[in-house]
Short mmCIF file of C-alpha atoms and ligand atoms in Angstrom, two decimals:
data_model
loop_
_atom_site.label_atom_id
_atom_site.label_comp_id
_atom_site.label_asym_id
_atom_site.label_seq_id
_atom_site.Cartn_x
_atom_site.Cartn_y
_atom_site.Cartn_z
CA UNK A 157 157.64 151.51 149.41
CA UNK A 158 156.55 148.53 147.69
CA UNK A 159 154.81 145.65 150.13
CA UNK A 160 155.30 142.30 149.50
CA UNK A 161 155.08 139.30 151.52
CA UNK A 162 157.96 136.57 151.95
CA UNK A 163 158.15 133.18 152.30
CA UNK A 164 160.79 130.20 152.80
CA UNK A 165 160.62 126.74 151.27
CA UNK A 166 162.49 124.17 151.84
CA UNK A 167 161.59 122.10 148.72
CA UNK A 168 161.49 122.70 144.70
CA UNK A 169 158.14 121.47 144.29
CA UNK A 170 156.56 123.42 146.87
CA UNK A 171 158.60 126.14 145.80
CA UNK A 172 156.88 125.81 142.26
CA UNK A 173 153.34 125.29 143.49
CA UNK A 174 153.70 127.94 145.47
CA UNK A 175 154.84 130.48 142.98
CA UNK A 176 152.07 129.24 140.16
CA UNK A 177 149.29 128.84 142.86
CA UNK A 178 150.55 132.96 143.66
CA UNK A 179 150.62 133.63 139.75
CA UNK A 180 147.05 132.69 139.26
CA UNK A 181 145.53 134.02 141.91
CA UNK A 182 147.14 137.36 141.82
CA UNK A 183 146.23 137.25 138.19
CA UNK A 184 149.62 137.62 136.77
CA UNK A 185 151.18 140.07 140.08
CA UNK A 186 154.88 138.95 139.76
CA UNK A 187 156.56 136.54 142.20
CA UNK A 188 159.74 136.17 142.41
CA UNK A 189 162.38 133.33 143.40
CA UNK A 190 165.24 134.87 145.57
CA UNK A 191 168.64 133.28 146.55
CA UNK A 192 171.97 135.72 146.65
CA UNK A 193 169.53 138.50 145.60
CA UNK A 194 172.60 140.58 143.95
CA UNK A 195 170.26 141.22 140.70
CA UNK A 196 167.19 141.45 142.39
CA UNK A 197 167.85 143.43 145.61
CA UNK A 198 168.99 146.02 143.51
CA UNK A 199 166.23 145.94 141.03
CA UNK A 200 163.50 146.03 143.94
CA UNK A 201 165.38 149.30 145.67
CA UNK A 202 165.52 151.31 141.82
CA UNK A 203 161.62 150.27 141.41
CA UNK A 204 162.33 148.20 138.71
CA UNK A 205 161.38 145.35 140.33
CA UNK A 206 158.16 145.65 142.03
CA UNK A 207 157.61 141.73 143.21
CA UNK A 208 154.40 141.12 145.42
CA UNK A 209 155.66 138.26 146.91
CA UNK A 210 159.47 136.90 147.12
CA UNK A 211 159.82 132.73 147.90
CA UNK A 212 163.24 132.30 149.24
CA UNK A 213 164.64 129.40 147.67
CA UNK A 214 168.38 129.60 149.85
CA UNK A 215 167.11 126.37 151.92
CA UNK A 216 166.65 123.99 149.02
CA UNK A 217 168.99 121.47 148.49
CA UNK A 218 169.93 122.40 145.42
CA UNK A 219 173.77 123.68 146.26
CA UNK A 220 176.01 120.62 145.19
CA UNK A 221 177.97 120.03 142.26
CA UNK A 222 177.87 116.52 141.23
CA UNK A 223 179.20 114.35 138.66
CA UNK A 224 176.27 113.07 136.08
CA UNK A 225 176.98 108.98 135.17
CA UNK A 226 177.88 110.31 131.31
CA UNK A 227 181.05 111.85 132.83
CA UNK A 228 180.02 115.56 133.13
CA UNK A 229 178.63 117.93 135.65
CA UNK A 230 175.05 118.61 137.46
CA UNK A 231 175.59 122.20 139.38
CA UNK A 232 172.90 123.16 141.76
CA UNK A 233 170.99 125.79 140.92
CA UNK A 234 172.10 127.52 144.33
CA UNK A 235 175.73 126.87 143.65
CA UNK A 236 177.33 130.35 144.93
CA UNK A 237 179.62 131.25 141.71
CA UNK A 238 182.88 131.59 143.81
CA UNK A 239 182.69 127.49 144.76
CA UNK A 240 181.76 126.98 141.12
CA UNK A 241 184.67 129.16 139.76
CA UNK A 242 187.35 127.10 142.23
CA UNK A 243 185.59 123.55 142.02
CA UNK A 244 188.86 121.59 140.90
CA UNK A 245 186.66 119.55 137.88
CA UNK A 246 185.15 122.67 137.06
CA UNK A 247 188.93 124.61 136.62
CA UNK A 248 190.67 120.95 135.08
CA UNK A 249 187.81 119.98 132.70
CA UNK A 250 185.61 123.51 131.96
CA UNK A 251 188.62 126.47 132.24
CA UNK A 252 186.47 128.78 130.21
CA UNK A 253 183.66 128.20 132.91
CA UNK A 254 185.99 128.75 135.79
CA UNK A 255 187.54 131.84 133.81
CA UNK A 256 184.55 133.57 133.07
CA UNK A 257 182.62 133.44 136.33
CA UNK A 258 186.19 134.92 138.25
CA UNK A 259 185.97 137.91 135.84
CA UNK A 260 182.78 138.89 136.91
CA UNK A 261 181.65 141.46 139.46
CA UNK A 262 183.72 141.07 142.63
CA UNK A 263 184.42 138.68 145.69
CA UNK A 264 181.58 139.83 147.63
CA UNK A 265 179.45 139.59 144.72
CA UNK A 266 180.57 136.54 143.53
CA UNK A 267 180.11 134.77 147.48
CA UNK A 268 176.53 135.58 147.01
CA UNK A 269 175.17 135.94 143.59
CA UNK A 270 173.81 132.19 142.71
CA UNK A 271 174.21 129.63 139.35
CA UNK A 272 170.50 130.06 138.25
CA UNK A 273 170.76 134.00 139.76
CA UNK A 274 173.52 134.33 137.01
CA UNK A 275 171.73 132.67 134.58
CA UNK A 276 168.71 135.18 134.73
CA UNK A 277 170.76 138.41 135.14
CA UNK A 278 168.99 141.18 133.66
CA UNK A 279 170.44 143.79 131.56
CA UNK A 280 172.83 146.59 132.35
CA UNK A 281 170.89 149.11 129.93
CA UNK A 282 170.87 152.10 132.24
CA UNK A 283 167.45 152.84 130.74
CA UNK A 284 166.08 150.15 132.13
CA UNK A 285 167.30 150.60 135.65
CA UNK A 286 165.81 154.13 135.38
CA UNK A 287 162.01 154.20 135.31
CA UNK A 288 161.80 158.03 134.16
CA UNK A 289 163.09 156.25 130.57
CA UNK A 290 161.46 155.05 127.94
CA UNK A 291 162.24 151.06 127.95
CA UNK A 292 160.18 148.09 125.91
CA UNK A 293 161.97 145.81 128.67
CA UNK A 294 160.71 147.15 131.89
CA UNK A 295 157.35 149.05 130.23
CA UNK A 296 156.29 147.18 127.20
CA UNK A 297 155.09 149.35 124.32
CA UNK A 298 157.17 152.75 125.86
CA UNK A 299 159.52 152.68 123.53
CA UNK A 300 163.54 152.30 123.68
CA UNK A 301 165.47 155.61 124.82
CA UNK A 302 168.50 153.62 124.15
CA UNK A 303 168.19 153.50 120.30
CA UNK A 304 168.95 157.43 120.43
CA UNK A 305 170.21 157.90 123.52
CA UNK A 306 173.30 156.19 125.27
CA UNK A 307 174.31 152.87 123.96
CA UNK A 308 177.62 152.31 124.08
CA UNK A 309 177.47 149.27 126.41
CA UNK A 310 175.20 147.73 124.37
CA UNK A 311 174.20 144.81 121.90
CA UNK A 312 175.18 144.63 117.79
CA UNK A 313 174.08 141.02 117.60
CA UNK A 314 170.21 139.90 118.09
CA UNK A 315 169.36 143.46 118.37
CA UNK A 316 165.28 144.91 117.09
CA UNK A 317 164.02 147.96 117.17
CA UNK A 318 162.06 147.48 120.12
CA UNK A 319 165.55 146.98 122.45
CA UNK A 320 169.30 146.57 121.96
CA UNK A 321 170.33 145.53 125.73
CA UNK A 322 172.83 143.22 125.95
CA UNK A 323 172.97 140.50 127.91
CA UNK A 324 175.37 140.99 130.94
CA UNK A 325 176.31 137.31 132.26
CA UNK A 326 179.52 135.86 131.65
CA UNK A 327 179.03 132.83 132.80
CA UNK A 328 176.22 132.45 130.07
CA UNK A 329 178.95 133.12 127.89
CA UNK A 330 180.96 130.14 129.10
CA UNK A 331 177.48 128.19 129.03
CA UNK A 332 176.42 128.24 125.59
CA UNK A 333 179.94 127.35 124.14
CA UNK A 334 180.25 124.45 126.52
CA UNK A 335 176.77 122.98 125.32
CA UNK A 336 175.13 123.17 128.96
CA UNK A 337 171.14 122.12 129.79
CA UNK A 338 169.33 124.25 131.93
CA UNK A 339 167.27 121.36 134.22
CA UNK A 340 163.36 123.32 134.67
CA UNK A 341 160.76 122.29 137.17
CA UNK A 342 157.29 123.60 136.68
CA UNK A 343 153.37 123.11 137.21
CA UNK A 344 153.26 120.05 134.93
CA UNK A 345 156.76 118.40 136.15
CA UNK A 346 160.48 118.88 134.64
CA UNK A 347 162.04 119.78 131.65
CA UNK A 348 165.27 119.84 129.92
CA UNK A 349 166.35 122.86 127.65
CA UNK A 350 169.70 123.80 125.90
CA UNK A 351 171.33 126.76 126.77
CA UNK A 352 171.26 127.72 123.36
CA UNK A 353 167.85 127.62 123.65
CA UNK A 354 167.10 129.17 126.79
CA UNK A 355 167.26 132.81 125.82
CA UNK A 356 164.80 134.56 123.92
CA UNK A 357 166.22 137.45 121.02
CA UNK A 358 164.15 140.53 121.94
CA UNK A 359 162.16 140.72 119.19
CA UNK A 360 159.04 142.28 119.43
CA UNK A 361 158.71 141.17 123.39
CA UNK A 362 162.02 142.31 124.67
CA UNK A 363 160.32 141.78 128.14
CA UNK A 364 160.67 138.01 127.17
CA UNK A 365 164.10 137.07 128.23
CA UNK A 366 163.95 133.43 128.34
CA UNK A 367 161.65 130.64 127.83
CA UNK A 368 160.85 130.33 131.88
CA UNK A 369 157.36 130.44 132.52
CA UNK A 370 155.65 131.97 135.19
CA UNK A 371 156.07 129.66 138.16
CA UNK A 372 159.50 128.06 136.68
CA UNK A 373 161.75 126.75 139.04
CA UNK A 374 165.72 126.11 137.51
CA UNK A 375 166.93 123.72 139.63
CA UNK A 376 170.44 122.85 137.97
CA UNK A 377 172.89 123.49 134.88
CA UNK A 378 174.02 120.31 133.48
CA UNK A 379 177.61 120.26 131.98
CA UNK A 380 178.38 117.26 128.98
CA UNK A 381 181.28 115.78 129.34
CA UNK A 382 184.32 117.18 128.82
CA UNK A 383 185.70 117.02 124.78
CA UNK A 384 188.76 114.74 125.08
CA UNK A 385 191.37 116.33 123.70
CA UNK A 386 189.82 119.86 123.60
CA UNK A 387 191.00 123.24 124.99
CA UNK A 388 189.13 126.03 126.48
CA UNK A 389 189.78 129.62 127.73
CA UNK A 390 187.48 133.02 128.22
CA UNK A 391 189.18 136.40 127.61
CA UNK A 392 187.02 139.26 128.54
CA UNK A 393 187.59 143.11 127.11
CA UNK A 394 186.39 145.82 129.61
CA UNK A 395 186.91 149.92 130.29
CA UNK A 396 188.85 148.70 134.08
CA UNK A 397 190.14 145.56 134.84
CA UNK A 398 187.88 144.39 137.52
CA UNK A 399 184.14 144.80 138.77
CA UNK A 400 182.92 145.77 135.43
CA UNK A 401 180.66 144.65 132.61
CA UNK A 402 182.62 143.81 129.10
CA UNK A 403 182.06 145.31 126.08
CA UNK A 404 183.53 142.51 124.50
CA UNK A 405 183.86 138.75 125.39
CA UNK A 406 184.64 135.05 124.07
CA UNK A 407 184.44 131.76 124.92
CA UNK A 408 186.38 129.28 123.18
CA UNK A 409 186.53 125.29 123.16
CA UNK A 410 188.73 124.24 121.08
CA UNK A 411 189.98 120.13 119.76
CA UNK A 412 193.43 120.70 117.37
CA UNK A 413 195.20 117.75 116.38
CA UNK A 414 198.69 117.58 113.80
CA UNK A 415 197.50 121.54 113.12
CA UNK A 416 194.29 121.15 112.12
CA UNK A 417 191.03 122.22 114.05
CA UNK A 418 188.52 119.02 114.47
CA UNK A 419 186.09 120.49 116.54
CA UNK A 420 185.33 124.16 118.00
CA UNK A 421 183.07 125.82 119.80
CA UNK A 422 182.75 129.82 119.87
CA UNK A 423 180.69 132.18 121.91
CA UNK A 424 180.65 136.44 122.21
CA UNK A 425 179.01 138.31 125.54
CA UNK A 426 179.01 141.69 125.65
CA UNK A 427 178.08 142.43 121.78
CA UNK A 428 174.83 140.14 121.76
CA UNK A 429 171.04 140.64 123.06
CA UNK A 430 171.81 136.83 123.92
CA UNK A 431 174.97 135.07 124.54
CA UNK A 432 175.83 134.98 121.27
CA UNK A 433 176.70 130.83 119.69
CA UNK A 434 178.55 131.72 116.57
CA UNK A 435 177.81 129.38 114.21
CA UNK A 436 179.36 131.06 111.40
CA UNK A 437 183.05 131.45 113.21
CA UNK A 438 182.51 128.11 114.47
CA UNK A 439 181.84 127.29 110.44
CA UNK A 440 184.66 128.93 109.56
CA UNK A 441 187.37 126.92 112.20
CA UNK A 442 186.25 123.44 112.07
CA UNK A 443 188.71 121.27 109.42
CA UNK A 444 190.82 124.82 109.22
CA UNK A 445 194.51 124.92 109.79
CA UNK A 446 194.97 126.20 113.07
CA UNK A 447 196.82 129.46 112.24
CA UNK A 448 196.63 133.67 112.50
CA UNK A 449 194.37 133.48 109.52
CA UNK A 450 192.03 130.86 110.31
CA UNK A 451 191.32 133.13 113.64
CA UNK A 452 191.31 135.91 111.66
CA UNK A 453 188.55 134.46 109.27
CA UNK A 454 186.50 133.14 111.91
CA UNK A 455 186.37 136.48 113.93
CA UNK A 456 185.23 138.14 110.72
CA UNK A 457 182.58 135.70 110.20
CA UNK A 458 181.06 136.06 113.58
CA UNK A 459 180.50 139.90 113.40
CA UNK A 460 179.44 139.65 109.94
CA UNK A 461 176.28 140.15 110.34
CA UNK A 462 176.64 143.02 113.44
CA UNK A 463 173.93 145.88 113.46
CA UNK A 464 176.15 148.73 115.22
CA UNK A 465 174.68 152.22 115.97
CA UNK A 466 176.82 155.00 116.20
CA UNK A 467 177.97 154.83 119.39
CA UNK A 468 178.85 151.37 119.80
CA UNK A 469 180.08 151.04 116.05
CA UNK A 470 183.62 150.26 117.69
CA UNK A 471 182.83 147.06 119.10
CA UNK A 472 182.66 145.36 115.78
CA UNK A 473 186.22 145.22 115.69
CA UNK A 474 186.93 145.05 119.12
CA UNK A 475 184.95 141.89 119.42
CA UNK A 476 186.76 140.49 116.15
CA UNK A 477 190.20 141.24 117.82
CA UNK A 478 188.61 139.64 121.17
CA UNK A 479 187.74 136.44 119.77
CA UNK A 480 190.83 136.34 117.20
CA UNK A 481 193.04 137.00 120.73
CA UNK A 482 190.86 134.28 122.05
CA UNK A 483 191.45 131.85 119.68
CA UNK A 484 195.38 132.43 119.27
CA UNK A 485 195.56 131.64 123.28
CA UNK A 486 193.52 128.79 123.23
CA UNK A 487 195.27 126.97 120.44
CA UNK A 488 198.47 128.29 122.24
CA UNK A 489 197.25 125.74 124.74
CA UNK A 490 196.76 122.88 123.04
FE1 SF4 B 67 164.92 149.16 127.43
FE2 SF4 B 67 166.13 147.46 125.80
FE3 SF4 B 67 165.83 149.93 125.03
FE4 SF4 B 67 167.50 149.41 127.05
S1 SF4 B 67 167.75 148.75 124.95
S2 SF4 B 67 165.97 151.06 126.94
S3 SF4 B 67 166.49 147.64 127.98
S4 SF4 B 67 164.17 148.48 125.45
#
């Protein structure tokens, strides 16, 4: 067994001091943040996760959802994802949000498991919840057993050949489409990044999963205001219907008027390293007629560039009919 020590704060900047004050003088040793601890539990039980101290952030008043003065939403980092999913603004003004955090994991899961806990959810790759494999993620410089071995469930956008895991959040999903900010505290005071710019492609650091440094506090996820006029919807593709990962994913906002698309905005999960902003489908919709074949053409330009391996070759055209689907119902909408 692992020892580690644990600690409760009640505030974000003692929370941060705390955890870079730890970081330094433990020369690097990891410390984690915990709040529903549905990733990390887990993690710390397989040995994946080997934390030598844990700061429980669960009394930091960071669990309200509140509207910001430019018409949108601030969510607390420690927002539990079932009051997110059922906030009424949240299911009138951000459906995809609502839509994508009810199709993950489960009740129990969901009555736990935090905003910023969603936000860093760590990979699925069963290789990297085993530490027997071979995994660039968990053991930098090992190697990837997934490349040849069992990757089904994994990434054909942002992949390398140091790692292929895909990211497993759907709320990300719903995040990067809706043009969220992820609010940071650290050692030299707050910071404001996009979501689009939060996570990292794997690269040649696949251990690098975001731009968090050590000591990082998120406090909150900040919504923009809703489009006016814009409709939006998340339709997830998965082997069972519930309590499971997809395979394929979208997240669509969408602004038609007399037929024609003005504005759209178009993510993937379950086919990307990162949840995956398609700029090129988005390219492809916006001034379009909104019809079968604009969907079409915008599905095929978001997997355009895909990098499938054998075993996960299928998802190319299951995430084309995914977002295409996606599309169809969200303009269905409008
Ligand atoms: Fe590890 Fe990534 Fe390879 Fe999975 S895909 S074994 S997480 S390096």
């Amino acid at each position: 067994m692992q020892t580690f020590t644990f600690q409760r704060v009640d505030d974000p900047a003692q929370a941060v001091r705390l955890a870079s004050a730890s970081t330094s003088a433990q020369q690097g040793a990891s410390v984690r943040f915990i709040a529903g601890g549905t990733t990390l539990t887990d993690l710390m039980k397989l040995g994946v996760e080997q934390p030598g101290q844990l700061i429980d952030i669960n009394h930091l008043p960071l669990a309200d959802i509140r509207a910001t003065p430019e018409g949108g939403l601030e969510i607390g980092a420690l927002v539990r994802n079932s009051d997110l999913a059922q906030h009424e603004q949240v299911k009138r003004d951000y459906p995809v949000l609502s839509e994508a955090l009810l199709s993950g994991a489960s009740g129990q899961l969901r009555n736990m498991a935090s905003t910023a806990g969603n936000l860093l959810q760590r990979t699925r790759c069963m290789y990297f919840r085993d530490n027997l494999s071979a995994c660039n993620k968990r053991e930098p410089g090992s190697g990837c057993a997934a490349i040849e071995g069992i990757h089904r469930s994994l990434a054909i956008l942002g992949t390398s050949q140091h790692c292929i895991a895909s990211n497993p959040s759907d709320m990300n999903v719903a995040l990067v489409a809706l043009d969220a900010q992820i609010r940071i505290l650290g050692a030299a005071g707050e910071r404001t990044v996009p979501a689009t710019e939060f996570f990292l492609l794997p690269g040649t650091t696949p251990e690098r999963e975001n731009v968090l440094q050590p000591g990082d506090l998120v406090t909150h996820v900040v919504l923009p205001a809703p489009v006016s006029g814009a409709h939006s919807g998340y339709l997830k593709l998965r082997d069972r219907a519930s309590y499971e990962f997809a395979l394929a994913s979208a997240a669509v906002v969408l602004h038609i008027e007399a037929g024609q698309v003005l504005d759209a905005r178009v993510a993937l999960g379950g086919v990307g390293t990162r949840p995956w902003r398609s700029a090129e489908a988005e390219h492809a919709l916006i001034g379009a007629t909104a019809n079968e074949a604009t969907w079409q053409a915008a599905a095929s330009a978001a997997l355009a560039h895909a990098q499938p391996l054998p075993g996960n070759a299928f998802k190319v055209e299951l995430a084309k009919r995914c977002l295409a689907h996606a599309l169809a119902t969200v303009a269905k909408s409008a």
